[in-house]
């Protein structure tokens, strides 16, 4: 017999788009775990699959922290788990297709272990049409929860066990900042630290302001304490994470600016500090100064361009022109000449003309990027972009996409080639499974390096002489200089 569906709360895009001008509320209650759940969880295993960006990686660390605190233990194979969590991404359609494929293949798990629970969370299920599809077409899914109520996971699991219902609890409210959620980091070398949640920019192609809600900043003291703890634990790198880090603090009373926060985190002594993502629109002079002042703020910046056409940028709601963007890049390079630059570019925004696309290629040629993430525009239900007329064929979009890559790659190659013969600092992350003397890590400029070295270097910053370059990576050998 089909299980009953208990709908506690369903997502609503109109509610998700609302923004009240009120200060962010910070909740610091401790997590509540029902005692009967601890008994049920003992000996049971969990598996988490994370799709998408750093925000999801961080949420999964909280989910893992919660599950460990309840008493579950981790397992590497979803088919051996008693609780499977898919933390999903909604940024483009292909991300969503992968998740539906995985939900389909998890049907087997229910055949082998009928008490197993399949839970879907993350950005995808903040969208009403996705929740409806899962509700009607994927009966194997037991719990759907959203990005605002991860801390409810213990009570949702408890209820799924006791009532044997399917449960849907997704909020589209403005959201608070919830501190004190347990967090488990598998990576002991590099850590992401959330400085804010949500986004208020509403770029017209983007689903994030709907799936993650209003911009909410964490208080600086809480962020600093977390960073100090990471330094004490021996972490070598911290990346401060937010959809739009430059806007940090604008939703808090008397909050410091992002530049102040960045400086204070740099002063914790963390060997490497990065931040992502910066919006070109609110990049301040103070931020340039901080980047130039602290040697542990890495000479690397991810600065999404999206398009080089002023008309497309205006229709995307990006609030800067191509000229302003290029000026920003000039300023950055004047202040930190060694800075390495990466970007995001979308091809095929509705009615993008050949002329518009040429402007994107012009900016690409001007900026000489070190790396880039490139995407074909994917309409997202509920965003203004999805309602725009679009006469550009998919064939043209693919053809432009190939031309974009062909324009970017010579720069990637030239930038990589310039490393050959140089000795660069590399934070070593691991070794090859086949040969433990082949190590890999990243330069301060965020270039991937595979190199011959000593396995004892893992977790340290070592000098590597670069011998060879490829478009997307470097080859080298560890040196003792
Ligand atoms: N279609 C294609 N790319 C998108 N991005 C965001 N929304 C869309 C969309 N609807 C890209 C942007 C953003 C990156 C994270 O994903 O380039 O910077
Ligand atoms: Fe999306 Fe724009 Fe916000 Fe980035 S700044 S998350 S692209 S709406």
PDB file of N, CA and C in Angstrom, residues 110-193:
ATOM      1  N   UNK A 110      15.388   0.248  -1.841  1.00  0.00           N
ATOM      2  CA  UNK A 110      14.146  -0.098  -1.135  1.00  0.00           C
ATOM      3  C   UNK A 110      13.812  -1.577  -1.287  1.00  0.00           C
ATOM      4  N   UNK A 111      14.224  -2.154  -2.433  1.00  0.00           N
ATOM      5  CA  UNK A 111      13.999  -3.590  -2.649  1.00  0.00           C
ATOM      6  C   UNK A 111      14.791  -4.409  -1.641  1.00  0.00           C
ATOM      7  N   UNK A 112      16.014  -3.963  -1.369  1.00  0.00           N
ATOM      8  CA  UNK A 112      16.913  -4.727  -0.489  1.00  0.00           C
ATOM      9  C   UNK A 112      16.699  -4.412   0.994  1.00  0.00           C
ATOM     10  N   UNK A 113      16.276  -3.183   1.283  1.00  0.00           N
ATOM     11  CA  UNK A 113      16.158  -2.741   2.680  1.00  0.00           C
ATOM     12  C   UNK A 113      14.916  -1.858   2.769  1.00  0.00           C
ATOM     13  N   UNK A 114      13.760  -2.503   3.038  1.00  0.00           N
ATOM     14  CA  UNK A 114      12.496  -1.754   2.902  1.00  0.00           C
ATOM     15  C   UNK A 114      12.350  -0.644   3.956  1.00  0.00           C
ATOM     16  N   UNK A 115      13.132  -0.705   5.020  1.00  0.00           N
ATOM     17  CA  UNK A 115      13.059   0.347   6.043  1.00  0.00           C
ATOM     18  C   UNK A 115      13.998   1.519   5.772  1.00  0.00           C
ATOM     19  N   UNK A 116      14.793   1.399   4.697  1.00  0.00           N
ATOM     20  CA  UNK A 116      15.718   2.497   4.391  1.00  0.00           C
ATOM     21  C   UNK A 116      14.919   3.759   4.088  1.00  0.00           C
ATOM     22  N   UNK A 117      15.520   4.913   4.430  1.00  0.00           N
ATOM     23  CA  UNK A 117      14.840   6.188   4.170  1.00  0.00           C
ATOM     24  C   UNK A 117      15.608   6.961   3.098  1.00  0.00           C
ATOM     25  N   UNK A 118      14.881   7.422   2.090  1.00  0.00           N
ATOM     26  CA  UNK A 118      15.500   8.236   1.044  1.00  0.00           C
ATOM     27  C   UNK A 118      15.026   9.677   1.234  1.00  0.00           C
ATOM     28  N   UNK A 119      15.988  10.584   1.411  1.00  0.00           N
ATOM     29  CA  UNK A 119      15.652  11.983   1.708  1.00  0.00           C
ATOM     30  C   UNK A 119      16.230  12.882   0.618  1.00  0.00           C
ATOM     31  N   UNK A 120      15.435  13.810   0.128  1.00  0.00           N
ATOM     32  CA  UNK A 120      15.914  14.760  -0.879  1.00  0.00           C
ATOM     33  C   UNK A 120      15.837  16.159  -0.267  1.00  0.00           C
ATOM     34  N   UNK A 121      16.971  16.873  -0.342  1.00  0.00           N
ATOM     35  CA  UNK A 121      16.983  18.230   0.202  1.00  0.00           C
ATOM     36  C   UNK A 121      17.726  19.144  -0.768  1.00  0.00           C
ATOM     37  N   UNK A 122      17.968  20.372  -0.360  1.00  0.00           N
ATOM     38  CA  UNK A 122      18.736  21.293  -1.203  1.00  0.00           C
ATOM     39  C   UNK A 122      17.860  22.146  -2.098  1.00  0.00           C
ATOM     40  N   UNK A 123      18.505  22.806  -3.052  1.00  0.00           N
ATOM     41  CA  UNK A 123      17.827  23.842  -3.846  1.00  0.00           C
ATOM     42  C   UNK A 123      16.709  23.310  -4.744  1.00  0.00           C
ATOM     43  N   UNK A 124      16.876  22.092  -5.278  1.00  0.00           N
ATOM     44  CA  UNK A 124      15.846  21.582  -6.208  1.00  0.00           C
ATOM     45  C   UNK A 124      14.464  21.547  -5.563  1.00  0.00           C
ATOM     46  N   UNK A 125      14.414  21.101  -4.313  1.00  0.00           N
ATOM     47  CA  UNK A 125      13.111  20.910  -3.673  1.00  0.00           C
ATOM     48  C   UNK A 125      12.550  22.204  -3.079  1.00  0.00           C
ATOM     49  N   UNK A 126      13.231  23.322  -3.301  1.00  0.00           N
ATOM     50  CA  UNK A 126      12.640  24.627  -2.955  1.00  0.00           C
ATOM     51  C   UNK A 126      11.693  25.067  -4.069  1.00  0.00           C
ATOM     52  N   UNK A 127      11.595  24.256  -5.143  1.00  0.00           N
ATOM     53  CA  UNK A 127      10.750  24.609  -6.290  1.00  0.00           C
ATOM     54  C   UNK A 127       9.486  23.745  -6.291  1.00  0.00           C
ATOM     55  N   UNK A 128       8.297  24.390  -6.312  1.00  0.00           N
ATOM     56  CA  UNK A 128       7.049  23.637  -6.213  1.00  0.00           C
ATOM     57  C   UNK A 128       6.907  22.539  -7.273  1.00  0.00           C
ATOM     58  N   UNK A 129       7.314  22.817  -8.536  1.00  0.00           N
ATOM     59  CA  UNK A 129       7.093  21.800  -9.577  1.00  0.00           C
ATOM     60  C   UNK A 129       7.940  20.557  -9.344  1.00  0.00           C
ATOM     61  N   UNK A 130       9.098  20.732  -8.717  1.00  0.00           N
ATOM     62  CA  UNK A 130       9.962  19.569  -8.443  1.00  0.00           C
ATOM     63  C   UNK A 130       9.348  18.730  -7.311  1.00  0.00           C
ATOM     64  N   UNK A 131       8.850  19.408  -6.273  1.00  0.00           N
ATOM     65  CA  UNK A 131       8.226  18.676  -5.165  1.00  0.00           C
ATOM     66  C   UNK A 131       7.036  17.868  -5.692  1.00  0.00           C
ATOM     67  N   UNK A 132       6.245  18.481  -6.594  1.00  0.00           N
ATOM     68  CA  UNK A 132       5.106  17.754  -7.166  1.00  0.00           C
ATOM     69  C   UNK A 132       5.550  16.532  -7.941  1.00  0.00           C
ATOM     70  N   UNK A 133       6.613  16.698  -8.729  1.00  0.00           N
ATOM     71  CA  UNK A 133       7.104  15.551  -9.517  1.00  0.00           C
ATOM     72  C   UNK A 133       7.558  14.432  -8.589  1.00  0.00           C
ATOM     73  N   UNK A 134       8.295  14.774  -7.556  1.00  0.00           N
ATOM     74  CA  UNK A 134       8.793  13.722  -6.648  1.00  0.00           C
ATOM     75  C   UNK A 134       7.612  13.050  -5.944  1.00  0.00           C
ATOM     76  N   UNK A 135       6.660  13.912  -5.530  1.00  0.00           N
ATOM     77  CA  UNK A 135       5.493  13.393  -4.801  1.00  0.00           C
ATOM     78  C   UNK A 135       4.732  12.363  -5.651  1.00  0.00           C
ATOM     79  N   UNK A 136       4.556  12.671  -6.933  1.00  0.00           N
ATOM     80  CA  UNK A 136       3.708  11.802  -7.747  1.00  0.00           C
ATOM     81  C   UNK A 136       4.472  10.684  -8.451  1.00  0.00           C
ATOM     82  N   UNK A 137       5.709  10.968  -8.877  1.00  0.00           N
ATOM     83  CA  UNK A 137       6.396   9.971  -9.714  1.00  0.00           C
ATOM     84  C   UNK A 137       7.478   9.175  -8.995  1.00  0.00           C
ATOM     85  N   UNK A 138       7.876   9.604  -7.811  1.00  0.00           N
ATOM     86  CA  UNK A 138       8.983   8.908  -7.131  1.00  0.00           C
ATOM     87  C   UNK A 138       8.564   8.510  -5.707  1.00  0.00           C
ATOM     88  N   UNK A 139       7.705   7.467  -5.608  1.00  0.00           N
ATOM     89  CA  UNK A 139       7.191   7.072  -4.292  1.00  0.00           C
ATOM     90  C   UNK A 139       8.282   6.555  -3.351  1.00  0.00           C
ATOM     91  N   UNK A 140       9.453   6.245  -3.906  1.00  0.00           N
ATOM     92  CA  UNK A 140      10.544   5.748  -3.044  1.00  0.00           C
ATOM     93  C   UNK A 140      11.119   6.838  -2.148  1.00  0.00           C
ATOM     94  N   UNK A 141      10.802   8.114  -2.433  1.00  0.00           N
ATOM     95  CA  UNK A 141      11.349   9.203  -1.608  1.00  0.00           C
ATOM     96  C   UNK A 141      10.502   9.361  -0.345  1.00  0.00           C
ATOM     97  N   UNK A 142      11.161   9.312   0.829  1.00  0.00           N
ATOM     98  CA  UNK A 142      10.437   9.364   2.107  1.00  0.00           C
ATOM     99  C   UNK A 142      10.354  10.760   2.694  1.00  0.00           C
ATOM    100  N   UNK A 143      11.467  11.525   2.614  1.00  0.00           N
ATOM    101  CA  UNK A 143      11.477  12.839   3.267  1.00  0.00           C
ATOM    102  C   UNK A 143      11.989  13.884   2.278  1.00  0.00           C
ATOM    103  N   UNK A 144      11.250  14.986   2.166  1.00  0.00           N
ATOM    104  CA  UNK A 144      11.724  16.131   1.390  1.00  0.00           C
ATOM    105  C   UNK A 144      11.851  17.291   2.362  1.00  0.00           C
ATOM    106  N   UNK A 145      13.072  17.814   2.504  1.00  0.00           N
ATOM    107  CA  UNK A 145      13.233  19.014   3.332  1.00  0.00           C
ATOM    108  C   UNK A 145      14.085  20.027   2.584  1.00  0.00           C
ATOM    109  N   UNK A 146      13.978  21.298   2.982  1.00  0.00           N
ATOM    110  CA  UNK A 146      14.567  22.360   2.178  1.00  0.00           C
ATOM    111  C   UNK A 146      15.859  22.934   2.743  1.00  0.00           C
ATOM    112  N   UNK A 147      16.232  24.087   2.218  1.00  0.00           N
ATOM    113  CA  UNK A 147      17.498  24.715   2.632  1.00  0.00           C
ATOM    114  C   UNK A 147      17.354  25.489   3.949  1.00  0.00           C
ATOM    115  N   UNK A 148      16.095  25.767   4.375  1.00  0.00           N
ATOM    116  CA  UNK A 148      15.900  26.576   5.588  1.00  0.00           C
ATOM    117  C   UNK A 148      15.694  25.750   6.859  1.00  0.00           C
ATOM    118  N   UNK A 149      15.523  24.429   6.719  1.00  0.00           N
ATOM    119  CA  UNK A 149      15.170  23.648   7.914  1.00  0.00           C
ATOM    120  C   UNK A 149      16.015  22.392   8.096  1.00  0.00           C
ATOM    121  N   UNK A 150      17.288  22.492   7.757  1.00  0.00           N
ATOM    122  CA  UNK A 150      18.207  21.362   7.948  1.00  0.00           C
ATOM    123  C   UNK A 150      18.229  20.940   9.419  1.00  0.00           C
ATOM    124  N   UNK A 151      18.092  21.936  10.323  1.00  0.00           N
ATOM    125  CA  UNK A 151      18.141  21.621  11.765  1.00  0.00           C
ATOM    126  C   UNK A 151      16.923  20.840  12.236  1.00  0.00           C
ATOM    127  N   UNK A 152      15.883  20.695  11.368  1.00  0.00           N
ATOM    128  CA  UNK A 152      14.722  19.871  11.740  1.00  0.00           C
ATOM    129  C   UNK A 152      14.938  18.396  11.400  1.00  0.00           C
ATOM    130  N   UNK A 153      16.072  18.067  10.783  1.00  0.00           N
ATOM    131  CA  UNK A 153      16.269  16.690  10.318  1.00  0.00           C
ATOM    132  C   UNK A 153      16.012  15.640  11.406  1.00  0.00           C
ATOM    133  N   UNK A 154      16.490  15.817  12.659  1.00  0.00           N
ATOM    134  CA  UNK A 154      16.216  14.780  13.660  1.00  0.00           C
ATOM    135  C   UNK A 154      14.719  14.522  13.844  1.00  0.00           C
ATOM    136  N   UNK A 155      13.903  15.574  13.925  1.00  0.00           N
ATOM    137  CA  UNK A 155      12.477  15.327  14.164  1.00  0.00           C
ATOM    138  C   UNK A 155      11.810  14.742  12.909  1.00  0.00           C
ATOM    139  N   UNK A 156      12.292  15.116  11.718  1.00  0.00           N
ATOM    140  CA  UNK A 156      11.716  14.546  10.493  1.00  0.00           C
ATOM    141  C   UNK A 156      12.019  13.050  10.404  1.00  0.00           C
ATOM    142  N   UNK A 157      13.244  12.677  10.736  1.00  0.00           N
ATOM    143  CA  UNK A 157      13.605  11.246  10.706  1.00  0.00           C
ATOM    144  C   UNK A 157      12.790  10.479  11.739  1.00  0.00           C
ATOM    145  N   UNK A 158      12.676  11.068  12.920  1.00  0.00           N
ATOM    146  CA  UNK A 158      11.948  10.402  13.997  1.00  0.00           C
ATOM    147  C   UNK A 158      10.502  10.131  13.586  1.00  0.00           C
ATOM    148  N   UNK A 159       9.919  11.120  12.945  1.00  0.00           N
ATOM    149  CA  UNK A 159       8.521  10.983  12.528  1.00  0.00           C
ATOM    150  C   UNK A 159       8.373   9.971  11.394  1.00  0.00           C
ATOM    151  N   UNK A 160       9.352   9.972  10.473  1.00  0.00           N
ATOM    152  CA  UNK A 160       9.282   9.011   9.361  1.00  0.00           C
ATOM    153  C   UNK A 160       9.336   7.581   9.910  1.00  0.00           C
ATOM    154  N   UNK A 161      10.137   7.350  10.954  1.00  0.00           N
ATOM    155  CA  UNK A 161      10.209   6.010  11.555  1.00  0.00           C
ATOM    156  C   UNK A 161       8.923   5.681  12.301  1.00  0.00           C
ATOM    157  N   UNK A 162       8.403   6.646  13.077  1.00  0.00           N
ATOM    158  CA  UNK A 162       7.281   6.293  13.953  1.00  0.00           C
ATOM    159  C   UNK A 162       5.951   6.244  13.202  1.00  0.00           C
ATOM    160  N   UNK A 163       5.714   7.181  12.280  1.00  0.00           N
ATOM    161  CA  UNK A 163       4.403   7.199  11.601  1.00  0.00           C
ATOM    162  C   UNK A 163       4.398   6.480  10.263  1.00  0.00           C
ATOM    163  N   UNK A 164       5.588   6.186   9.753  1.00  0.00           N
ATOM    164  CA  UNK A 164       5.723   5.509   8.448  1.00  0.00           C
ATOM    165  C   UNK A 164       5.040   6.275   7.322  1.00  0.00           C
ATOM    166  N   UNK A 165       5.019   7.608   7.472  1.00  0.00           N
ATOM    167  CA  UNK A 165       4.497   8.479   6.406  1.00  0.00           C
ATOM    168  C   UNK A 165       5.631   8.983   5.538  1.00  0.00           C
ATOM    169  N   UNK A 166       5.274   9.487   4.345  1.00  0.00           N
ATOM    170  CA  UNK A 166       6.230  10.307   3.594  1.00  0.00           C
ATOM    171  C   UNK A 166       6.043  11.733   4.141  1.00  0.00           C
ATOM    172  N   UNK A 167       7.127  12.493   4.247  1.00  0.00           N
ATOM    173  CA  UNK A 167       7.022  13.827   4.846  1.00  0.00           C
ATOM    174  C   UNK A 167       7.581  14.886   3.894  1.00  0.00           C
ATOM    175  N   UNK A 168       6.835  15.980   3.764  1.00  0.00           N
ATOM    176  CA  UNK A 168       7.346  17.124   3.001  1.00  0.00           C
ATOM    177  C   UNK A 168       7.374  18.329   3.933  1.00  0.00           C
ATOM    178  N   UNK A 169       8.567  18.878   4.150  1.00  0.00           N
ATOM    179  CA  UNK A 169       8.655  20.106   4.937  1.00  0.00           C
ATOM    180  C   UNK A 169       9.680  21.030   4.271  1.00  0.00           C
ATOM    181  N   UNK A 170       9.172  21.957   3.482  1.00  0.00           N
ATOM    182  CA  UNK A 170      10.035  22.923   2.789  1.00  0.00           C
ATOM    183  C   UNK A 170       9.474  24.310   3.055  1.00  0.00           C
ATOM    184  N   UNK A 171      10.310  25.196   3.582  1.00  0.00           N
ATOM    185  CA  UNK A 171       9.863  26.569   3.839  1.00  0.00           C
ATOM    186  C   UNK A 171      10.351  27.506   2.755  1.00  0.00           C
ATOM    187  N   UNK A 172       9.547  28.535   2.474  1.00  0.00           N
ATOM    188  CA  UNK A 172      10.000  29.585   1.554  1.00  0.00           C
ATOM    189  C   UNK A 172      10.053  30.899   2.299  1.00  0.00           C
ATOM    190  N   UNK A 173      10.157  30.824   3.613  1.00  0.00           N
ATOM    191  CA  UNK A 173      10.191  32.040   4.427  1.00  0.00           C
ATOM    192  C   UNK A 173      11.524  32.764   4.227  1.00  0.00           C
ATOM    193  N   UNK A 174      11.609  33.923   4.828  1.00  0.00           N
ATOM    194  CA  UNK A 174      12.814  34.712   4.625  1.00  0.00           C
ATOM    195  C   UNK A 174      14.033  34.113   5.303  1.00  0.00           C
ATOM    196  N   UNK A 175      13.800  33.424   6.392  1.00  0.00           N
ATOM    197  CA  UNK A 175      14.909  32.683   6.995  1.00  0.00           C
ATOM    198  C   UNK A 175      15.725  33.460   7.994  1.00  0.00           C
ATOM    199  N   UNK A 176      16.278  32.703   8.918  1.00  0.00           N
ATOM    200  CA  UNK A 176      17.153  33.275   9.927  1.00  0.00           C
ATOM    201  C   UNK A 176      18.549  32.735   9.668  1.00  0.00           C
ATOM    202  N   UNK A 177      19.462  33.121  10.545  1.00  0.00           N
ATOM    203  CA  UNK A 177      20.751  32.446  10.580  1.00  0.00           C
ATOM    204  C   UNK A 177      20.674  31.496  11.758  1.00  0.00           C
ATOM    205  N   UNK A 178      20.904  30.220  11.510  1.00  0.00           N
ATOM    206  CA  UNK A 178      20.838  29.240  12.591  1.00  0.00           C
ATOM    207  C   UNK A 178      22.270  28.850  12.961  1.00  0.00           C
ATOM    208  N   UNK A 179      22.700  29.266  14.122  1.00  0.00           N
ATOM    209  CA  UNK A 179      24.034  28.885  14.596  1.00  0.00           C
ATOM    210  C   UNK A 179      23.896  27.576  15.382  1.00  0.00           C
ATOM    211  N   UNK A 180      25.013  27.057  15.823  1.00  0.00           N
ATOM    212  CA  UNK A 180      25.013  25.862  16.689  1.00  0.00           C
ATOM    213  C   UNK A 180      24.511  24.590  16.031  1.00  0.00           C
ATOM    214  N   UNK A 181      24.484  24.515  14.698  1.00  0.00           N
ATOM    215  CA  UNK A 181      24.187  23.217  14.076  1.00  0.00           C
ATOM    216  C   UNK A 181      25.513  22.469  14.021  1.00  0.00           C
ATOM    217  N   UNK A 182      25.518  21.182  14.416  1.00  0.00           N
ATOM    218  CA  UNK A 182      26.788  20.458  14.352  1.00  0.00           C
ATOM    219  C   UNK A 182      27.349  20.490  12.923  1.00  0.00           C
ATOM    220  N   UNK A 183      28.656  20.398  12.803  1.00  0.00           N
ATOM    221  CA  UNK A 183      29.291  20.450  11.485  1.00  0.00           C
ATOM    222  C   UNK A 183      30.426  19.440  11.475  1.00  0.00           C
ATOM    223  N   UNK A 184      30.470  18.598  10.459  1.00  0.00           N
ATOM    224  CA  UNK A 184      31.574  17.646  10.359  1.00  0.00           C
ATOM    225  C   UNK A 184      32.308  17.860   9.050  1.00  0.00           C
ATOM    226  N   UNK A 185      33.605  18.163   9.140  1.00  0.00           N
ATOM    227  CA  UNK A 185      34.411  18.388   7.930  1.00  0.00           C
ATOM    228  C   UNK A 185      35.279  17.168   7.670  1.00  0.00           C
ATOM    229  N   UNK A 186      35.074  16.547   6.499  1.00  0.00           N
ATOM    230  CA  UNK A 186      35.942  15.400   6.142  1.00  0.00           C
ATOM    231  C   UNK A 186      37.324  15.883   5.762  1.00  0.00           C
ATOM    232  N   UNK A 187      37.374  17.017   5.052  1.00  0.00           N
ATOM    233  CA  UNK A 187      38.651  17.585   4.633  1.00  0.00           C
ATOM    234  C   UNK A 187      39.322  18.212   5.856  1.00  0.00           C
ATOM    235  N   UNK A 188      40.550  17.802   6.153  1.00  0.00           N
ATOM    236  CA  UNK A 188      41.239  18.340   7.339  1.00  0.00           C
ATOM    237  C   UNK A 188      42.298  19.383   6.947  1.00  0.00           C
ATOM    238  N   UNK A 189      42.352  19.723   5.656  1.00  0.00           N
ATOM    239  CA  UNK A 189      43.376  20.664   5.173  1.00  0.00           C
ATOM    240  C   UNK A 189      42.739  22.000   4.780  1.00  0.00           C
ATOM    241  N   UNK A 190      41.659  21.911   4.002  1.00  0.00           N
ATOM    242  CA  UNK A 190      40.991  23.126   3.516  1.00  0.00           C
ATOM    243  C   UNK A 190      39.562  23.168   4.066  1.00  0.00           C
ATOM    244  N   UNK A 191      39.109  24.346   4.478  1.00  0.00           N
ATOM    245  CA  UNK A 191      37.745  24.449   5.029  1.00  0.00           C
ATOM    246  C   UNK A 191      36.983  25.594   4.369  1.00  0.00           C
ATOM    247  N   UNK A 192      35.713  25.348   4.113  1.00  0.00           N
ATOM    248  CA  UNK A 192      34.807  26.428   3.730  1.00  0.00           C
ATOM    249  C   UNK A 192      34.161  26.967   4.999  1.00  0.00           C
ATOM    250  N   UNK A 193      33.962  28.271   5.067  1.00  0.00           N
ATOM    251  CA  UNK A 193      33.238  28.870   6.196  1.00  0.00           C
ATOM    252  C   UNK A 193      32.165  29.793   5.637  1.00  0.00           C
TER     253      UNK A 193
END
